[in-house]
């Protein structure tokens, strides 16, 4: 008895009887972008914004010479603050229909049943929200509510973009593009000046205050004089000025600058592409959802046209594929030679009859405009066999014009053939 090879018998509870089974919560609507768990794209956008603010206002702007540092604080601060305000407004505003906003979002909504209805919104009536909606409204699957003038569901805001918050979303995209472009120029300027003329990046008064006592060699320096110290060279830098000066190396500054440059460049390309797309939509007076549905319909129409063209062949292809009726008979294969006719036996009369009928058809197709009924004798057929080699090309070029019906000629030939057969049998009996 091998107990190891046997499987243990286990019982499983009946469906719905176990308390450990996951319970799917009833569907509810979301009020805004912070009503549900934040998405990965939303967290990435928040962390990227915080990182760019810290390195931009803590590292790079204090290194700029005067008066560029003041201009950078003003312009970059304006666009970053405006982006933050509009982004938060687009996330907090509920773009749903007025009747939906008046309801209690804690109440559950029915689940859409595809077996009963083909679409969620049919005849401007939503089957889930049970309300009448506008012509450009759509029921968002993620937010589970009908949105007025639905544009798209933004994963970076974790909220739908509709009529009420579209312009906040648009201004947030514009300010993000301008702010990252200015930051990209500033980082590029610092990287270039760090290699060409690093002294221009040390004009901030915090450098003199910090190096009053040189921390590299302990030399006491004058506050009024420019710090000159053996340890104060190109590898000594200060960041997070003026509030919390931190000593760093040249390599650390360059690594952070290059990483910031690449990160800002990638996000700038994405944001510019998004901004250009929405400017195009505004010029066409379309929403993102309408544009996508229009493209899908065009693709379906294109596929249908392509399928019709493939199913309907051209005239040349139809001429090739159409079966042609070949009235010509291979004379070389159907007409036996005189030597083979003399050596044939008359025991297989059916085979001989079929062979001579095909000979008659070929002979009739070769003789153009002549009365075939006058040449149905056996000598006439022998003459056709002799001339068959010469008229083979005429038989292959085109179908001849037959003046005498084929049925009458074949019938006359069968009568002549039966008479020849009787005479031959009489001679063989004698």
PDB file of N, CA, C and O in Angstrom, residues 11-41:
ATOM      1  N   UNK A  11     -12.572  18.035   1.412  1.00  0.00           N
ATOM      2  CA  UNK A  11     -13.903  18.570   1.140  1.00  0.00           C
ATOM      3  C   UNK A  11     -13.821  20.075   1.068  1.00  0.00           C
ATOM      4  O   UNK A  11     -13.041  20.702   1.786  1.00  0.00           O
ATOM      5  N   UNK A  12     -14.576  20.645   0.183  1.00  0.00           N
ATOM      6  CA  UNK A  12     -14.619  22.091   0.043  1.00  0.00           C
ATOM      7  C   UNK A  12     -16.023  22.588   0.332  1.00  0.00           C
ATOM      8  O   UNK A  12     -17.003  21.892   0.079  1.00  0.00           O
ATOM      9  N   UNK A  13     -16.121  23.745   0.927  1.00  0.00           N
ATOM     10  CA  UNK A  13     -17.450  24.250   1.286  1.00  0.00           C
ATOM     11  C   UNK A  13     -18.262  24.592   0.060  1.00  0.00           C
ATOM     12  O   UNK A  13     -17.731  24.808  -1.033  1.00  0.00           O
ATOM     13  N   UNK A  14     -19.514  24.644   0.234  1.00  0.00           N
ATOM     14  CA  UNK A  14     -20.416  25.016  -0.855  1.00  0.00           C
ATOM     15  C   UNK A  14     -20.249  26.480  -1.174  1.00  0.00           C
ATOM     16  O   UNK A  14     -19.844  27.279  -0.326  1.00  0.00           O
ATOM     17  N   UNK A  15     -20.511  26.871  -2.395  1.00  0.00           N
ATOM     18  CA  UNK A  15     -20.360  28.293  -2.762  1.00  0.00           C
ATOM     19  C   UNK A  15     -21.274  29.178  -1.927  1.00  0.00           C
ATOM     20  O   UNK A  15     -22.456  28.907  -1.781  1.00  0.00           O
ATOM     21  N   UNK A  16     -20.688  30.231  -1.420  1.00  0.00           N
ATOM     22  CA  UNK A  16     -21.449  31.182  -0.631  1.00  0.00           C
ATOM     23  C   UNK A  16     -21.566  30.834   0.833  1.00  0.00           C
ATOM     24  O   UNK A  16     -22.134  31.600   1.612  1.00  0.00           O
ATOM     25  N   UNK A  17     -21.030  29.668   1.260  1.00  0.00           N
ATOM     26  CA  UNK A  17     -21.149  29.279   2.650  1.00  0.00           C
ATOM     27  C   UNK A  17     -19.940  29.657   3.484  1.00  0.00           C
ATOM     28  O   UNK A  17     -19.973  29.548   4.697  1.00  0.00           O
ATOM     29  N   UNK A  18     -18.839  30.040   2.833  1.00  0.00           N
ATOM     30  CA  UNK A  18     -17.623  30.371   3.566  1.00  0.00           C
ATOM     31  C   UNK A  18     -17.581  31.854   3.865  1.00  0.00           C
ATOM     32  O   UNK A  18     -17.947  32.687   3.039  1.00  0.00           O
ATOM     33  N   UNK A  19     -17.085  32.177   5.033  1.00  0.00           N
ATOM     34  CA  UNK A  19     -16.966  33.584   5.427  1.00  0.00           C
ATOM     35  C   UNK A  19     -15.724  34.226   4.860  1.00  0.00           C
ATOM     36  O   UNK A  19     -15.580  35.452   4.927  1.00  0.00           O
ATOM     37  N   UNK A  20     -14.782  33.395   4.361  1.00  0.00           N
ATOM     38  CA  UNK A  20     -13.525  33.932   3.836  1.00  0.00           C
ATOM     39  C   UNK A  20     -13.607  34.346   2.375  1.00  0.00           C
ATOM     40  O   UNK A  20     -12.642  34.851   1.825  1.00  0.00           O
ATOM     41  N   UNK A  21     -14.717  34.082   1.731  1.00  0.00           N
ATOM     42  CA  UNK A  21     -14.849  34.457   0.333  1.00  0.00           C
ATOM     43  C   UNK A  21     -14.942  35.965   0.201  1.00  0.00           C
ATOM     44  O   UNK A  21     -15.574  36.642   1.020  1.00  0.00           O
ATOM     45  N   UNK A  22     -14.251  36.530  -0.817  1.00  0.00           N
ATOM     46  CA  UNK A  22     -14.296  37.989  -0.972  1.00  0.00           C
ATOM     47  C   UNK A  22     -15.679  38.471  -1.347  1.00  0.00           C
ATOM     48  O   UNK A  22     -16.373  37.868  -2.173  1.00  0.00           O
ATOM     49  N   UNK A  23     -16.069  39.536  -0.751  1.00  0.00           N
ATOM     50  CA  UNK A  23     -17.377  40.123  -1.011  1.00  0.00           C
ATOM     51  C   UNK A  23     -17.176  41.357  -1.881  1.00  0.00           C
ATOM     52  O   UNK A  23     -16.447  42.289  -1.506  1.00  0.00           O
ATOM     53  N   UNK A  24     -17.781  41.363  -3.050  1.00  0.00           N
ATOM     54  CA  UNK A  24     -17.655  42.491  -3.968  1.00  0.00           C
ATOM     55  C   UNK A  24     -18.582  43.603  -3.498  1.00  0.00           C
ATOM     56  O   UNK A  24     -19.796  43.396  -3.364  1.00  0.00           O
ATOM     57  N   UNK A  25     -18.029  44.757  -3.217  1.00  0.00           N
ATOM     58  CA  UNK A  25     -18.899  45.835  -2.729  1.00  0.00           C
ATOM     59  C   UNK A  25     -19.823  46.332  -3.825  1.00  0.00           C
ATOM     60  O   UNK A  25     -19.546  46.233  -5.016  1.00  0.00           O
ATOM     61  N   UNK A  26     -20.929  46.858  -3.395  1.00  0.00           N
ATOM     62  CA  UNK A  26     -21.893  47.413  -4.346  1.00  0.00           C
ATOM     63  C   UNK A  26     -21.309  48.657  -5.004  1.00  0.00           C
ATOM     64  O   UNK A  26     -20.568  49.417  -4.376  1.00  0.00           O
ATOM     65  N   UNK A  27     -21.597  48.866  -6.277  1.00  0.00           N
ATOM     66  CA  UNK A  27     -21.010  50.020  -6.967  1.00  0.00           C
ATOM     67  C   UNK A  27     -21.547  51.341  -6.436  1.00  0.00           C
ATOM     68  O   UNK A  27     -22.750  51.502  -6.227  1.00  0.00           O
ATOM     69  N   UNK A  28     -20.622  52.268  -6.202  1.00  0.00           N
ATOM     70  CA  UNK A  28     -20.968  53.612  -5.762  1.00  0.00           C
ATOM     71  C   UNK A  28     -20.287  54.618  -6.676  1.00  0.00           C
ATOM     72  O   UNK A  28     -19.285  54.316  -7.310  1.00  0.00           O
ATOM     73  N   UNK A  29     -20.820  55.806  -6.690  1.00  0.00           N
ATOM     74  CA  UNK A  29     -20.231  56.875  -7.490  1.00  0.00           C
ATOM     75  C   UNK A  29     -19.159  57.596  -6.686  1.00  0.00           C
ATOM     76  O   UNK A  29     -19.217  57.643  -5.450  1.00  0.00           O
ATOM     77  N   UNK A  30     -18.201  58.166  -7.384  1.00  0.00           N
ATOM     78  CA  UNK A  30     -17.131  58.926  -6.744  1.00  0.00           C
ATOM     79  C   UNK A  30     -17.392  60.409  -6.946  1.00  0.00           C
ATOM     80  O   UNK A  30     -17.713  60.846  -8.059  1.00  0.00           O
ATOM     81  N   UNK A  31     -17.173  61.155  -5.883  1.00  0.00           N
ATOM     82  CA  UNK A  31     -17.445  62.575  -5.956  1.00  0.00           C
ATOM     83  C   UNK A  31     -16.351  63.307  -6.716  1.00  0.00           C
ATOM     84  O   UNK A  31     -16.614  64.166  -7.561  1.00  0.00           O
ATOM     85  N   UNK A  32     -15.072  63.028  -6.437  1.00  0.00           N
ATOM     86  CA  UNK A  32     -13.961  63.721  -7.081  1.00  0.00           C
ATOM     87  C   UNK A  32     -12.746  62.798  -7.119  1.00  0.00           C
ATOM     88  O   UNK A  32     -12.857  61.586  -6.846  1.00  0.00           O
ATOM     89  N   UNK A  33     -11.588  63.368  -7.432  1.00  0.00           N
ATOM     90  CA  UNK A  33     -10.382  62.561  -7.576  1.00  0.00           C
ATOM     91  C   UNK A  33      -9.789  62.051  -6.296  1.00  0.00           C
ATOM     92  O   UNK A  33      -8.909  61.179  -6.322  1.00  0.00           O
ATOM     93  N   UNK A  34     -10.238  62.563  -5.157  1.00  0.00           N
ATOM     94  CA  UNK A  34      -9.738  62.095  -3.869  1.00  0.00           C
ATOM     95  C   UNK A  34     -10.732  61.225  -3.124  1.00  0.00           C
ATOM     96  O   UNK A  34     -10.526  60.904  -1.951  1.00  0.00           O
ATOM     97  N   UNK A  35     -11.811  60.848  -3.777  1.00  0.00           N
ATOM     98  CA  UNK A  35     -12.801  59.989  -3.140  1.00  0.00           C
ATOM     99  C   UNK A  35     -12.406  58.522  -3.172  1.00  0.00           C
ATOM    100  O   UNK A  35     -12.983  57.724  -2.435  1.00  0.00           O
ATOM    101  N   UNK A  36     -11.471  58.161  -4.012  1.00  0.00           N
ATOM    102  CA  UNK A  36     -11.044  56.775  -4.139  1.00  0.00           C
ATOM    103  C   UNK A  36      -9.538  56.685  -3.919  1.00  0.00           C
ATOM    104  O   UNK A  36      -8.847  57.687  -3.712  1.00  0.00           O
ATOM    105  N   UNK A  37      -9.049  55.487  -3.938  1.00  0.00           N
ATOM    106  CA  UNK A  37      -7.624  55.258  -3.753  1.00  0.00           C
ATOM    107  C   UNK A  37      -6.843  55.882  -4.904  1.00  0.00           C
ATOM    108  O   UNK A  37      -7.223  55.731  -6.075  1.00  0.00           O
ATOM    109  N   UNK A  38      -5.751  56.601  -4.631  1.00  0.00           N
ATOM    110  CA  UNK A  38      -5.011  57.264  -5.709  1.00  0.00           C
ATOM    111  C   UNK A  38      -4.373  56.247  -6.651  1.00  0.00           C
ATOM    112  O   UNK A  38      -3.912  55.180  -6.238  1.00  0.00           O
ATOM    113  N   UNK A  39      -4.350  56.589  -7.899  1.00  0.00           N
ATOM    114  CA  UNK A  39      -3.751  55.726  -8.910  1.00  0.00           C
ATOM    115  C   UNK A  39      -2.243  55.914  -8.958  1.00  0.00           C
ATOM    116  O   UNK A  39      -1.684  56.837  -8.349  1.00  0.00           O
ATOM    117  N   UNK A  40      -1.582  55.041  -9.676  1.00  0.00           N
ATOM    118  CA  UNK A  40      -0.120  55.137  -9.811  1.00  0.00           C
ATOM    119  C   UNK A  40       0.276  56.403 -10.550  1.00  0.00           C
ATOM    120  O   UNK A  40       1.247  57.086 -10.170  1.00  0.00           O
ATOM    121  N   UNK A  41      -0.457  56.750 -11.603  1.00  0.00           N
ATOM    122  CA  UNK A  41      -0.146  57.972 -12.347  1.00  0.00           C
ATOM    123  C   UNK A  41      -0.342  59.215 -11.487  1.00  0.00           C
ATOM    124  O   UNK A  41       0.431  60.175 -11.594  1.00  0.00           O
TER     125      UNK A  41
END
